PDB file of C-alpha atoms in Angstrom:
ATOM      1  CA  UNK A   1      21.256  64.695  21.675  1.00 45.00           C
ATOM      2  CA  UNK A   2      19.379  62.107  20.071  1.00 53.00           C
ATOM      3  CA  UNK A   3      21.307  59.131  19.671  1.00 59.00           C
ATOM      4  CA  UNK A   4      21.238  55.759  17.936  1.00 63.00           C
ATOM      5  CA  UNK A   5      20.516  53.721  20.933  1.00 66.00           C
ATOM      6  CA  UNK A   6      17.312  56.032  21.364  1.00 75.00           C
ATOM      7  CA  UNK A   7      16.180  55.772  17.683  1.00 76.00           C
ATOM      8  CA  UNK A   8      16.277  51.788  18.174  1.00 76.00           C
ATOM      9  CA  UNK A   9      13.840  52.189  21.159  1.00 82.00           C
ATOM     10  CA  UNK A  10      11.624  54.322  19.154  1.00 85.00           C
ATOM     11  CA  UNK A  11       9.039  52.436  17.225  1.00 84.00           C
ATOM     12  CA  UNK A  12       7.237  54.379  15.310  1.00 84.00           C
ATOM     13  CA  UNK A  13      10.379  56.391  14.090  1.00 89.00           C
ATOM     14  CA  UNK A  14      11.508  52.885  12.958  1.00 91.00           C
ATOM     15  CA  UNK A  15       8.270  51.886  11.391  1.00 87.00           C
ATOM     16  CA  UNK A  16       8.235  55.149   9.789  1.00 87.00           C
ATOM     17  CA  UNK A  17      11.637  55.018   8.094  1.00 93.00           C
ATOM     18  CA  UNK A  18      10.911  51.301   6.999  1.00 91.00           C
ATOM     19  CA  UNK A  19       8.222  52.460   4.908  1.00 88.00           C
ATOM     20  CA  UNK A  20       9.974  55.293   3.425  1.00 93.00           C
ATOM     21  CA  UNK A  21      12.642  53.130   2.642  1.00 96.00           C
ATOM     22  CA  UNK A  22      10.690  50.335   0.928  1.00 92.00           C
ATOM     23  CA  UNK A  23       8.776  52.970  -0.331  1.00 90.00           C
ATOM     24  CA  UNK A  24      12.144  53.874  -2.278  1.00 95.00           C
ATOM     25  CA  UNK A  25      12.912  50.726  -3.669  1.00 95.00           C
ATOM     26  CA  UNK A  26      10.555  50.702  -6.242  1.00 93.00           C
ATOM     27  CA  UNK A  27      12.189  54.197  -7.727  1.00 94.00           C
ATOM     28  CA  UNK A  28      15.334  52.329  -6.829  1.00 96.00           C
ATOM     29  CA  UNK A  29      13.931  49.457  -9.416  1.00 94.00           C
ATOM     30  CA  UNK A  30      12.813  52.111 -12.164  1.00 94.00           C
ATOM     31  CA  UNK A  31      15.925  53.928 -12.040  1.00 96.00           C
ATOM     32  CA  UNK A  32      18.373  50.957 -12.167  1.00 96.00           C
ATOM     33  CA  UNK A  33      16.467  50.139 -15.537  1.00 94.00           C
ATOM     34  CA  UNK A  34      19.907  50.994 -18.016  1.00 93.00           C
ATOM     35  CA  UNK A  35      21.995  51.109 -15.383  1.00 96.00           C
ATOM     36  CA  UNK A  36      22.012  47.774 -14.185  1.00 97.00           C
ATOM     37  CA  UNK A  37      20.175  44.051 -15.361  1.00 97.00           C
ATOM     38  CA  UNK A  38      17.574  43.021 -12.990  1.00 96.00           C
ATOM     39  CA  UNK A  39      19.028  39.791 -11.720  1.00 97.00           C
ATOM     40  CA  UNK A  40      22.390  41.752 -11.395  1.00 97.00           C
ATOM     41  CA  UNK A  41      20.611  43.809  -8.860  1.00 97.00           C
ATOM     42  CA  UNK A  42      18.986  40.991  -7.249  1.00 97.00           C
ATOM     43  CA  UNK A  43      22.461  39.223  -6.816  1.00 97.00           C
ATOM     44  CA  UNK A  44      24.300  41.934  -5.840  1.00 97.00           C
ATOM     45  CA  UNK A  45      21.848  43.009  -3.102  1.00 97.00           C
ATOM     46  CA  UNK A  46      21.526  39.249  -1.196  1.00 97.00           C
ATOM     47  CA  UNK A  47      25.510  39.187  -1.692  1.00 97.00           C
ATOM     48  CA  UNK A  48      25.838  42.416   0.200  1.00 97.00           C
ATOM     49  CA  UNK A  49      23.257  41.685   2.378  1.00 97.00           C
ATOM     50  CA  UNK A  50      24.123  38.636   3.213  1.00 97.00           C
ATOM     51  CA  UNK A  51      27.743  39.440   3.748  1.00 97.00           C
ATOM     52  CA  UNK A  52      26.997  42.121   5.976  1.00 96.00           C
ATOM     53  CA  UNK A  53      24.138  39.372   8.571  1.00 96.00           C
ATOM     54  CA  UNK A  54      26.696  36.891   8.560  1.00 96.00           C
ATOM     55  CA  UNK A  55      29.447  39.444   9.489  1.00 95.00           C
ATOM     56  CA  UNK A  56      28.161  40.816  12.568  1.00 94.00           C
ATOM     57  CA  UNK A  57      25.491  37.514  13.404  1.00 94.00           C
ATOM     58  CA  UNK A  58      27.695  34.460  12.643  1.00 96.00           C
ATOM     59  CA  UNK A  59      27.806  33.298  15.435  1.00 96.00           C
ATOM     60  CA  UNK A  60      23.996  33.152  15.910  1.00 96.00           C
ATOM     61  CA  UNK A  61      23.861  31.345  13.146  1.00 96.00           C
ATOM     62  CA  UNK A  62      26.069  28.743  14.737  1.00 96.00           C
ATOM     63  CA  UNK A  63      23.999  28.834  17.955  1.00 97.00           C
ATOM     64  CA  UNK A  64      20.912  28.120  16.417  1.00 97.00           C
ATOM     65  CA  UNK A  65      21.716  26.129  13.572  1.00 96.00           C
ATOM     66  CA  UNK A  66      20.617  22.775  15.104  1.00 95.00           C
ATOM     67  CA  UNK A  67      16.856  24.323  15.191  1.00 94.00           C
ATOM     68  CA  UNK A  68      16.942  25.347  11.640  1.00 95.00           C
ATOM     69  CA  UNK A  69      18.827  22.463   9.878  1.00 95.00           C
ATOM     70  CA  UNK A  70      15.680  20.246  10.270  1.00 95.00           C
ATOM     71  CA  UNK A  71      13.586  22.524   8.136  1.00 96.00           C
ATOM     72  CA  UNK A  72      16.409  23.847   6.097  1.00 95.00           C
ATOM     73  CA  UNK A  73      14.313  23.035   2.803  1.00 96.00           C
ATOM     74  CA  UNK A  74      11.408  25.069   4.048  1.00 96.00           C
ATOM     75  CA  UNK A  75      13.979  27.452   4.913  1.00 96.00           C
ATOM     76  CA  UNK A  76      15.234  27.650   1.341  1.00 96.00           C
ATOM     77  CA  UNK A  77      12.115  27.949  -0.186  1.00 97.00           C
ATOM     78  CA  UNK A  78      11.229  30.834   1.746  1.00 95.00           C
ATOM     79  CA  UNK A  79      14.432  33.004   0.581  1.00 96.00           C
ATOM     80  CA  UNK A  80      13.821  31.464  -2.938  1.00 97.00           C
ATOM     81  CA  UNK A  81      10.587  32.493  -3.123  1.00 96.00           C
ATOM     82  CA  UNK A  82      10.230  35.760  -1.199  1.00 94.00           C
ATOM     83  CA  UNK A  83      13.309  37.050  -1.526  1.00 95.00           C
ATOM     84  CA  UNK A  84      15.142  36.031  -4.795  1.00 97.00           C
ATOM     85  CA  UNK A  85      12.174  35.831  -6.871  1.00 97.00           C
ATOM     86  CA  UNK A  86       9.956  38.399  -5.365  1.00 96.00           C
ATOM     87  CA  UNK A  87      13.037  40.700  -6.085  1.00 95.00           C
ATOM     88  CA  UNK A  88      13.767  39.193  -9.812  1.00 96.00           C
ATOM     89  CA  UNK A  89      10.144  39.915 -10.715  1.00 97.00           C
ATOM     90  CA  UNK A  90      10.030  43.432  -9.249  1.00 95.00           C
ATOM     91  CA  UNK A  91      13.023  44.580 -11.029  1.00 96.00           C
ATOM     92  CA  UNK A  92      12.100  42.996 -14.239  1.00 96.00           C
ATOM     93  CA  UNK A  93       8.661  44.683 -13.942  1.00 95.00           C
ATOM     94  CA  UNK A  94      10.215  47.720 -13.749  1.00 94.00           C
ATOM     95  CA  UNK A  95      10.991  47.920 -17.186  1.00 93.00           C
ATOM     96  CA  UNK A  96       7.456  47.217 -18.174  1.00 90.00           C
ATOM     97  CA  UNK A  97       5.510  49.374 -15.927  1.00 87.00           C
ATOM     98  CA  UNK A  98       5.464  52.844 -13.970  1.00 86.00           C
ATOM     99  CA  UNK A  99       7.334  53.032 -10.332  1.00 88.00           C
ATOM    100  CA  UNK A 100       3.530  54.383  -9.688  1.00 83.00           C
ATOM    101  CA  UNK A 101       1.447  50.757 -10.841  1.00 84.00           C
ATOM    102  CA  UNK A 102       4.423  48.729  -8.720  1.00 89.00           C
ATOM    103  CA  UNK A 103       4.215  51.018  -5.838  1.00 83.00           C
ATOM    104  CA  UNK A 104       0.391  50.473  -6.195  1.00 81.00           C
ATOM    105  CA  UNK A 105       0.175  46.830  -6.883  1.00 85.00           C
ATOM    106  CA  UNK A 106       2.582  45.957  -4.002  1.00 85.00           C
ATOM    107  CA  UNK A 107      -0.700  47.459  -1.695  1.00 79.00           C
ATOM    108  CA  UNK A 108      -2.272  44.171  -2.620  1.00 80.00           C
ATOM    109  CA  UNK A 109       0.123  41.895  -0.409  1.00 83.00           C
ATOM    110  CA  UNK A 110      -2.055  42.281   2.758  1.00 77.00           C
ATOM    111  CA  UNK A 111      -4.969  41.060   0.311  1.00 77.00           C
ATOM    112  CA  UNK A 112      -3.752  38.394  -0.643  1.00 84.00           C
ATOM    113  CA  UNK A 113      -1.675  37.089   2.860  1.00 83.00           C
ATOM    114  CA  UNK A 114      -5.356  37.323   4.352  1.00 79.00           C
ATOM    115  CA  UNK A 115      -7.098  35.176   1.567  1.00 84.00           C
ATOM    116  CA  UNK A 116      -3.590  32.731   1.778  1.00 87.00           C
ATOM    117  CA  UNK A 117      -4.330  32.492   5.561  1.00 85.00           C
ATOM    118  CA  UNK A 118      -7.878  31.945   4.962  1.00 84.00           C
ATOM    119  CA  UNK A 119      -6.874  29.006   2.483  1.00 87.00           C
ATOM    120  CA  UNK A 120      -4.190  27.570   4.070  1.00 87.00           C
ATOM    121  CA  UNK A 121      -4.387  27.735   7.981  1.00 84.00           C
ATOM    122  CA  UNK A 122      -8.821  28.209   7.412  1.00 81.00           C
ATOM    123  CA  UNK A 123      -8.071  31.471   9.634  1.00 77.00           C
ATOM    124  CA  UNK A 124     -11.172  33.264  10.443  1.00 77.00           C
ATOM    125  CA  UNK A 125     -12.391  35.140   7.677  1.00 72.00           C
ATOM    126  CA  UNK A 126     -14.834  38.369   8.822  1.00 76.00           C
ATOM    127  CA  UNK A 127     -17.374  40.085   6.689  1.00 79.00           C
ATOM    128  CA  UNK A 128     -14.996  43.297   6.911  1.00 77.00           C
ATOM    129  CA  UNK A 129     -11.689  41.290   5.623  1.00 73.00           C
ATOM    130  CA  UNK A 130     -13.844  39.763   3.092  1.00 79.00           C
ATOM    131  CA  UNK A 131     -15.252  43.087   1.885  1.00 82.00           C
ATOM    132  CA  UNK A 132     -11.704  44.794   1.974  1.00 77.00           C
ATOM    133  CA  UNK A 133     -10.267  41.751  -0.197  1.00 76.00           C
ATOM    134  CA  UNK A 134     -13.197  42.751  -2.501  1.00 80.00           C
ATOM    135  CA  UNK A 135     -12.305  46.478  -2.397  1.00 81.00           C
ATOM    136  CA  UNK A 136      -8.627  46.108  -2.797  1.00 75.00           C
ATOM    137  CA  UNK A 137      -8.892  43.442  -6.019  1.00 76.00           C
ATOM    138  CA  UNK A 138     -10.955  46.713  -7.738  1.00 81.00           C
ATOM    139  CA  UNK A 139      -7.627  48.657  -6.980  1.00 77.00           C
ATOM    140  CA  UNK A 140      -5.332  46.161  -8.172  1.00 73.00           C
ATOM    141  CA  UNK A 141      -7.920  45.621 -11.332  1.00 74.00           C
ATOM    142  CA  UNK A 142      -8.161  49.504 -11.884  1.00 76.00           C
ATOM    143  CA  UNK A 143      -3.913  49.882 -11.827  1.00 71.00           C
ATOM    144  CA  UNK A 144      -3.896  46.872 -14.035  1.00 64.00           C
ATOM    145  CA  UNK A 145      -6.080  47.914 -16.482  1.00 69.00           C
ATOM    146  CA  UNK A 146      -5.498  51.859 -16.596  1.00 66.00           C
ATOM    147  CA  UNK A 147      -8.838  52.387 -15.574  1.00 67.00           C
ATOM    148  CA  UNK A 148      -9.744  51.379 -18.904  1.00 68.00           C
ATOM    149  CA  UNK A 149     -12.774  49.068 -19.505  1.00 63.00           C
ATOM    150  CA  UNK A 150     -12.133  48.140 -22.957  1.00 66.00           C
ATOM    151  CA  UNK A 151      -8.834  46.707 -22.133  1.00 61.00           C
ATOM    152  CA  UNK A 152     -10.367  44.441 -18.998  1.00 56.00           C
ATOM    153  CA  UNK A 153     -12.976  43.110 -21.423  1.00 57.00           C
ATOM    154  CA  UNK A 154      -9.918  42.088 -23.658  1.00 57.00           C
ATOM    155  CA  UNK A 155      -7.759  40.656 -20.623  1.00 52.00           C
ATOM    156  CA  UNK A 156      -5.055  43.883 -21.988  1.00 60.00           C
ATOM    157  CA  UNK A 157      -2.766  43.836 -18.826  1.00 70.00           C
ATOM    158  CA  UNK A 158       0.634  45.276 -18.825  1.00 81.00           C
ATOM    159  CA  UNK A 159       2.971  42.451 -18.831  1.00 89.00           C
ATOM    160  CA  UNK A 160       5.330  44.550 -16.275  1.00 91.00           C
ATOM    161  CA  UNK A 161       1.934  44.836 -13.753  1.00 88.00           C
ATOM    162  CA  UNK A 162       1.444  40.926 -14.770  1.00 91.00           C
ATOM    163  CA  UNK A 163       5.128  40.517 -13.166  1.00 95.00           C
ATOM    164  CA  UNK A 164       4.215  42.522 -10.133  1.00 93.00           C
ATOM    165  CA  UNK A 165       1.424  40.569  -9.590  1.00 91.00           C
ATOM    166  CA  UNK A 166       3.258  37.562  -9.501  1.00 96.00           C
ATOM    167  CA  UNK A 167       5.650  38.768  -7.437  1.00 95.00           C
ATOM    168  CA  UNK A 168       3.451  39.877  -4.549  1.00 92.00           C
ATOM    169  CA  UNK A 169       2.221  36.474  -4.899  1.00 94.00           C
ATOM    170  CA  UNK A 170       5.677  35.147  -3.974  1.00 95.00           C
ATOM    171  CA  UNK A 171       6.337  37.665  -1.051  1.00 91.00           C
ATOM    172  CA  UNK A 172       2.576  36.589   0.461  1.00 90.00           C
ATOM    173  CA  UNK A 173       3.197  32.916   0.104  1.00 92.00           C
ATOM    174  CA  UNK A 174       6.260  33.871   1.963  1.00 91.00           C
ATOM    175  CA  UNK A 175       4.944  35.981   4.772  1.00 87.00           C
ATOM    176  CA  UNK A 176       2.492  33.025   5.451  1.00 89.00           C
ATOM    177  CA  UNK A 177       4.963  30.505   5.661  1.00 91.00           C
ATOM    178  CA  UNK A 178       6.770  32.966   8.439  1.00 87.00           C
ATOM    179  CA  UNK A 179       4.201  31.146  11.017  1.00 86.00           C
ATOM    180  CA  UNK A 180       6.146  28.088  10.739  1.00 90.00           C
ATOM    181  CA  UNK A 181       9.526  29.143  10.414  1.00 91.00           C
ATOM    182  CA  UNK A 182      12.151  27.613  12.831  1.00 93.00           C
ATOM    183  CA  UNK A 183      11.910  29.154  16.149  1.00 92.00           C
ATOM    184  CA  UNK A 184      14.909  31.156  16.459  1.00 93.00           C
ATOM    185  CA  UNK A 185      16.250  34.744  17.073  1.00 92.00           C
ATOM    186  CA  UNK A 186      15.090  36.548  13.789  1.00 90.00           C
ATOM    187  CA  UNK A 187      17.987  38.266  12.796  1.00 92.00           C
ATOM    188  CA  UNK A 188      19.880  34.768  12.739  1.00 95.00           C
ATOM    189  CA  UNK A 189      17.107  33.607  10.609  1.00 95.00           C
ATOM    190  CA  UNK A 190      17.417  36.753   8.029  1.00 95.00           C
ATOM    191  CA  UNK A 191      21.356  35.812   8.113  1.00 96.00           C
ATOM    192  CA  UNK A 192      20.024  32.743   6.733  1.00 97.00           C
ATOM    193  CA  UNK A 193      17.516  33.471   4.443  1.00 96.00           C
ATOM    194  CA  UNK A 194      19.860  36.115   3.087  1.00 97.00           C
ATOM    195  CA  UNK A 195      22.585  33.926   2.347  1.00 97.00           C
ATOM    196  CA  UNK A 196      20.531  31.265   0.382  1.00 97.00           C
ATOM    197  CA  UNK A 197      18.905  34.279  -1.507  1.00 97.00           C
ATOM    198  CA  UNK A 198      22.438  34.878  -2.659  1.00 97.00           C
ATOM    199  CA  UNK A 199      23.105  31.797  -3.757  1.00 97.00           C
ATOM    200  CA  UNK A 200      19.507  31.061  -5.379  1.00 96.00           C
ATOM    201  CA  UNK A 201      20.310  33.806  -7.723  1.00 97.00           C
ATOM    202  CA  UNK A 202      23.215  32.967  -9.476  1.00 97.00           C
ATOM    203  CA  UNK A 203      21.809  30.408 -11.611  1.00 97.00           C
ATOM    204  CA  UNK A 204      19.650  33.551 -12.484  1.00 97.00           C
ATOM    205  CA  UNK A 205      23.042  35.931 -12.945  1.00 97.00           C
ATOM    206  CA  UNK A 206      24.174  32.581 -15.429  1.00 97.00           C
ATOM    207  CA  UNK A 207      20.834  32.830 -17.274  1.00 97.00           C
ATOM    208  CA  UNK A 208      21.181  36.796 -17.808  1.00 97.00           C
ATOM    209  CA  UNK A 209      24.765  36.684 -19.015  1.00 96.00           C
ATOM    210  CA  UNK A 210      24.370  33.435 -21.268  1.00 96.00           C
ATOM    211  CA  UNK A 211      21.433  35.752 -22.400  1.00 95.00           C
ATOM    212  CA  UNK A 212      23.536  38.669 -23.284  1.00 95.00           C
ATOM    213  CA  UNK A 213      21.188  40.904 -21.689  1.00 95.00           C
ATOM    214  CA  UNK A 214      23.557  41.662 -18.297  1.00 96.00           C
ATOM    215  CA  UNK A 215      24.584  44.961 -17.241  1.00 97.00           C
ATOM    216  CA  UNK A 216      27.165  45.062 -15.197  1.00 96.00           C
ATOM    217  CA  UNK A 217      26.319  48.249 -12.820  1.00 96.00           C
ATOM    218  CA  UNK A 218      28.028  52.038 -13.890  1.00 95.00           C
ATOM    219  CA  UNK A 219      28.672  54.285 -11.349  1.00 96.00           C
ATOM    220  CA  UNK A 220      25.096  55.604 -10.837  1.00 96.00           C
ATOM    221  CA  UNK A 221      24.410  51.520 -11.290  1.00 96.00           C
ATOM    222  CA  UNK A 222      26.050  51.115  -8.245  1.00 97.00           C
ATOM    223  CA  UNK A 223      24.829  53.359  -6.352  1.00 97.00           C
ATOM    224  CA  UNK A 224      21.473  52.532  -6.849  1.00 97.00           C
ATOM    225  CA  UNK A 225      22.701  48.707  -5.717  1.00 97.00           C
ATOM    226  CA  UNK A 226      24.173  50.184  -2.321  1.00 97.00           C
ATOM    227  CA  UNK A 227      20.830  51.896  -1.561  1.00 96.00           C
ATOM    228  CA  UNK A 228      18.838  48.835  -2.577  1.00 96.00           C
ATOM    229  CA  UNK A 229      21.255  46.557  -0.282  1.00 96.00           C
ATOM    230  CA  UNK A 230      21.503  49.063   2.755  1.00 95.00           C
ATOM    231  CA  UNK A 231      17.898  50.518   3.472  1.00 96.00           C
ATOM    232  CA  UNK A 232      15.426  48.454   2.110  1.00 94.00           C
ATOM    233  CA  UNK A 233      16.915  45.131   2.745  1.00 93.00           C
ATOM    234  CA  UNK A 234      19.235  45.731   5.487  1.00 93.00           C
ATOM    235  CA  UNK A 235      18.442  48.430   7.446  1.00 93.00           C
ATOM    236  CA  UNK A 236      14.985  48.317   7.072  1.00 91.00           C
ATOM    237  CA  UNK A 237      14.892  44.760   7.847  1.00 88.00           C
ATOM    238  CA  UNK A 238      16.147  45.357  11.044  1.00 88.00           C
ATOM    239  CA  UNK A 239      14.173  48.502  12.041  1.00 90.00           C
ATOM    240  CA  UNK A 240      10.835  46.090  11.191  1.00 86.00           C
ATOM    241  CA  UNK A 241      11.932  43.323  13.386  1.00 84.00           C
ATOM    242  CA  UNK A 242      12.860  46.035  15.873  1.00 86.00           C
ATOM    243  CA  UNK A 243       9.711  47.590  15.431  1.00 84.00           C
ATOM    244  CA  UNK A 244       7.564  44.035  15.579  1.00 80.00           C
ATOM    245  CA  UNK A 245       9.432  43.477  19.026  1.00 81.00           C
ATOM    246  CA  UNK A 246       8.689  46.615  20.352  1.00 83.00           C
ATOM    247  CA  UNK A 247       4.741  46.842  19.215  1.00 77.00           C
ATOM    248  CA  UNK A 248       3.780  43.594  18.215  1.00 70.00           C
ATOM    249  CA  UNK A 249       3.032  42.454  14.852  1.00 66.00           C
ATOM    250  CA  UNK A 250      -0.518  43.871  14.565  1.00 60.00           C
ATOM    251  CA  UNK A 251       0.756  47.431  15.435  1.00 65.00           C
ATOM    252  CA  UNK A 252       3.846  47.271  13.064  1.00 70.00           C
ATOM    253  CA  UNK A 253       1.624  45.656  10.149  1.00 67.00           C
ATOM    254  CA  UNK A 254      -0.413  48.637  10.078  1.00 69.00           C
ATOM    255  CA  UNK A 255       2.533  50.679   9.142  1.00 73.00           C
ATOM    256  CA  UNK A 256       3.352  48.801   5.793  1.00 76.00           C
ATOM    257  CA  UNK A 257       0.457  50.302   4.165  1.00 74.00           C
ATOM    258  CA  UNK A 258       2.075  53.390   3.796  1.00 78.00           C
ATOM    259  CA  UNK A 259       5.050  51.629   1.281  1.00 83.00           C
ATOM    260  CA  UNK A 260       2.065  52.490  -1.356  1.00 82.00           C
ATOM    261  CA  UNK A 261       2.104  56.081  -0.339  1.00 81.00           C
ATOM    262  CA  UNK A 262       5.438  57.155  -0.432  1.00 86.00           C
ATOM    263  CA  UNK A 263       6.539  55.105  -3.929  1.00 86.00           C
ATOM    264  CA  UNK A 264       3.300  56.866  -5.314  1.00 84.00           C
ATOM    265  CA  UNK A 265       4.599  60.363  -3.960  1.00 85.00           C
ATOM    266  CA  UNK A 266       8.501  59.619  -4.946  1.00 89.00           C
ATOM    267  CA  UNK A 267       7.643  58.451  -8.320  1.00 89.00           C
ATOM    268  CA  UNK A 268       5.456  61.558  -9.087  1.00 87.00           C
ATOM    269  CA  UNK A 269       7.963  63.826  -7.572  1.00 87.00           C
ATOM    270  CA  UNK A 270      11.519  62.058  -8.132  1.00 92.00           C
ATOM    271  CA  UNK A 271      10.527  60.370 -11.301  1.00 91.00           C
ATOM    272  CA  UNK A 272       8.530  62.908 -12.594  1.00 91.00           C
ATOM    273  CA  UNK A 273       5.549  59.696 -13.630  1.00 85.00           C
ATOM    274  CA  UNK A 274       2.452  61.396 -14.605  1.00 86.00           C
ATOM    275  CA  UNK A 275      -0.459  60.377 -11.891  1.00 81.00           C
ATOM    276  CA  UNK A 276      -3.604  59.989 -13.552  1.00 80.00           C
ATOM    277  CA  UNK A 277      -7.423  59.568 -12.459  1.00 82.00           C
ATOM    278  CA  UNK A 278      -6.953  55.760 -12.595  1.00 78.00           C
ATOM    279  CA  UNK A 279      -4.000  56.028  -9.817  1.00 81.00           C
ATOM    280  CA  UNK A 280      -5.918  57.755  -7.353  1.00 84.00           C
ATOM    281  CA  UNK A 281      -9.145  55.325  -7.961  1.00 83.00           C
ATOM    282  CA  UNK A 282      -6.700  52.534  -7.510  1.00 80.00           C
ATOM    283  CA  UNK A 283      -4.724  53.946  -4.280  1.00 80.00           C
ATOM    284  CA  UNK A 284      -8.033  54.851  -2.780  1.00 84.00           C
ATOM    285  CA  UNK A 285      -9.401  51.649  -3.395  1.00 82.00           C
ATOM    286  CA  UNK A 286      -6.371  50.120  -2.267  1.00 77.00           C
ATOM    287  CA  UNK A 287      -5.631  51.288   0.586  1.00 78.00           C
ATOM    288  CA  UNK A 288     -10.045  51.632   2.036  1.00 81.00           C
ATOM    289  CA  UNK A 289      -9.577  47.971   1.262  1.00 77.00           C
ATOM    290  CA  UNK A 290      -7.194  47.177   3.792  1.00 71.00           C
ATOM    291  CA  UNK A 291      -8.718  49.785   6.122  1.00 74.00           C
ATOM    292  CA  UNK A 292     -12.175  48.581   5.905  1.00 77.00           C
ATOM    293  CA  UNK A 293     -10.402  44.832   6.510  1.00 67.00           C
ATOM    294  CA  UNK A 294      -8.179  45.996   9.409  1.00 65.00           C
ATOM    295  CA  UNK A 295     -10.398  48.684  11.374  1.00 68.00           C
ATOM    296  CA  UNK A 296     -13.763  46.973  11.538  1.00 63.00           C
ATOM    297  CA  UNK A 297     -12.976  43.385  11.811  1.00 55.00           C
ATOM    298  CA  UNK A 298     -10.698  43.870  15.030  1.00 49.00           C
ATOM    299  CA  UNK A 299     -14.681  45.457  15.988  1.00 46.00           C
ATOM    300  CA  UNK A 300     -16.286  42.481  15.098  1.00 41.00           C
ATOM    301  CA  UNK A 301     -13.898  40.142  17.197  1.00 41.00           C
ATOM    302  CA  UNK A 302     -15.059  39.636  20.907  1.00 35.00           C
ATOM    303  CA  UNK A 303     -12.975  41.345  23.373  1.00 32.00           C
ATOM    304  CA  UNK A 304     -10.698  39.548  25.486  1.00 34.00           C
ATOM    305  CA  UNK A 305      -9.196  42.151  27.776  1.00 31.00           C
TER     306      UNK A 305
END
C-alpha cells in the first residue's frame, strides 16, 4: 500500500501536488472575495501557519537561532515582503481581476527573478534568458492589456493585474534574497519567516477594520482560509523543500511553471471565467518564454560533467 513515508520520497509526486495546490490558491483568492477581507485571509493564514511550524519545529528554531539572529532584519524583510505582502496584494487583486489574469501574471516570477539576478548578483545573462524575458513581458503585456491595443496605447491596465504585478515583484525580490538567507535547516527558517508574516500583518488587519471594510470569514469563509493555510502554504511548502532536497533546485524549479496551468484550467472549469483569445496568446507566450530561457541556455553553458 502506498504510504506516506513513500509519497515523501517521491519527487515528482510532490512537485506535482505543489503546483496543483498553488495552482488553487488563486481560485482560493477569487472565491474568498465576499466571504472574507483580504488582509483577514492573509492574517489568518501566517497565524495558522505559523502556529502549526512552530508546533512541531520549535525546537529547531531554538537550535539554530544563534545563526539567524544576526540577520534577523533581513530575515524580516523577507516574510514582509514575500509573504505578507505578496499575499495582501494577491488577495486584493482578486477583486479586481479574473483568477485567469492572476494565474497568468504569476508566470512572470521566473522573468523577473532572472532579470533581479542579472541586476543584483550580475549573474550571467544568455541570449536564450534574454530572449525568454522578452517573450514572457509580451505575455504579461497581452494579460494586462486584454489583448487590446487601444488600451496599451492609453496605459488602460486593470488596477487588480497592476496589484498582481506588484506582487510578483515582492515574491521575486524575495526568492533572490533566498541566496543569502541564514544557513540553516529550511523548515526552521519557514517557522521563522512564518511567524513574522503573522505578526507583519496585523497592522494590516488594524488598517482593514479601522477601514470598515473587514470581513470576518462565514462558514464557506473559513473554509476557504483552512485550504489557503494547509496546502498552499503549509503543505506545499514542505513538499517543495522536500522536493528541492530530493532533485535539486534546477529540477524542482522547472515544475513551478505549471502553477499557470492549473489556475488557468481551475478557473475556467471551477469558476466558470470565460478564456478568451488574449489568454491563450498570453499563456503561450508565457510559458515559451520561460522555456526558450530554461531549455536552450542550459545548451549554451559549457559542460562540466
Amino acid at each position: 500500500m502506498f504510504g506516506i513515508s513513500q509519497l515523501y520520497n517521491r519527487p515528482l509526486i510532490l512537485l506535482f501536488l505543489t503546483t496543483i495546490f498553488w495552482g488553487g490558491n488563486t481560485i482560493a483568492g477569487k472565491l474568498a472575495v465576499g466571504n472574507v477581507s483580504p488582509f483577514v485571509v492573509v492574517f489568518l493564514r501566517w497565524l495558522i501557519v505559523s502556529a502549526i511550524m512552530l508546533g512541531l519545529y520549535w525546537r529547531e528554531v531554538v537550535h539554530n537561532w544563534h545563526h539567524m539572529r544576526p540577520q534577523i532584519v533581513m530575515v524580516a524583510a523577507m516574510a514582509a515582503f514575500g509573504f505578507t505582502g505578496f499575499n495582501a496584494l494577491f488577495y486584493l487583486a482578486a477583486h479586481d481581476t479574473t483568477a485567469l489574469n492572476i494565474g497568468i501574471i504569476q508566470g512572470s516570477v521566473p522573468m523577473m527573478v532572472a532579470i533581479g539576478a542579472f541586476v543584483v548578483y550580475r549573474s550571467r545573462l544568455t541570449v536564450a534568458q534574454a530572449l525568454g524575458i522578452v517573450i514572457t513581458i509580451c505575455g504579461v503585456v497581452a494579460v494586462a492589456s486584454r489583448g487590446s491595443l487601444e488600451r496599451l496605447l492609453e496605459v488602460e491596465i486593470n488596477p487588480g493585474d497592476a496589484l498582481m504585478l506588484l506582487a510578483c515583484l515582492f515574491y521575486s525580490g524575495y526568492t533572490l534574497a533566498l541566496r543569502n538567507r541564514p544557513k540553516v535547516p529550511a523548515l526552521a527558517f519557514f517557522a521563522v519567516t512564518s511567524t513574522v508574516a503573522a505578526i507583519v500583518s496585523v497592522p494590516l488587519l488594524l488598517w482593514e477594520g479601522m477601514a470598515g471594510n473587514m470581513i470576518w470569514p462565514d462558514f464557506n469563509g473559513w473554509l476557504i482560509c483552512l485550504y489557503i493555510a494547509l496546502f498552499p502554504s503549509f503543505i506545499a511548502q514542505v513538499f517543495f523543500m522536500r522536493g528541492v532536497e530530493l532533485i535539486g533546485p534546477g529540477r524542482a524549479g522547472i515544475f513551478v511553471n505549471l502553477v499557470p496551468i492549473f489556475a488557468s484550467v481551475f478557473a475556467i472549469v471551477i469558476l466558470g471565467e470565460p478564456f478568451e483569445l488574449y489568454h491563450g496568446l498570453a499563456l503561450v507566450l508565457v510559458l515559451g518564454g520561460i522555456y526558450v530561457s530554461e531549455r536552450f541556455s542550459h545548451k549554451e553553458r559549457p559542460s562540466h560533467a
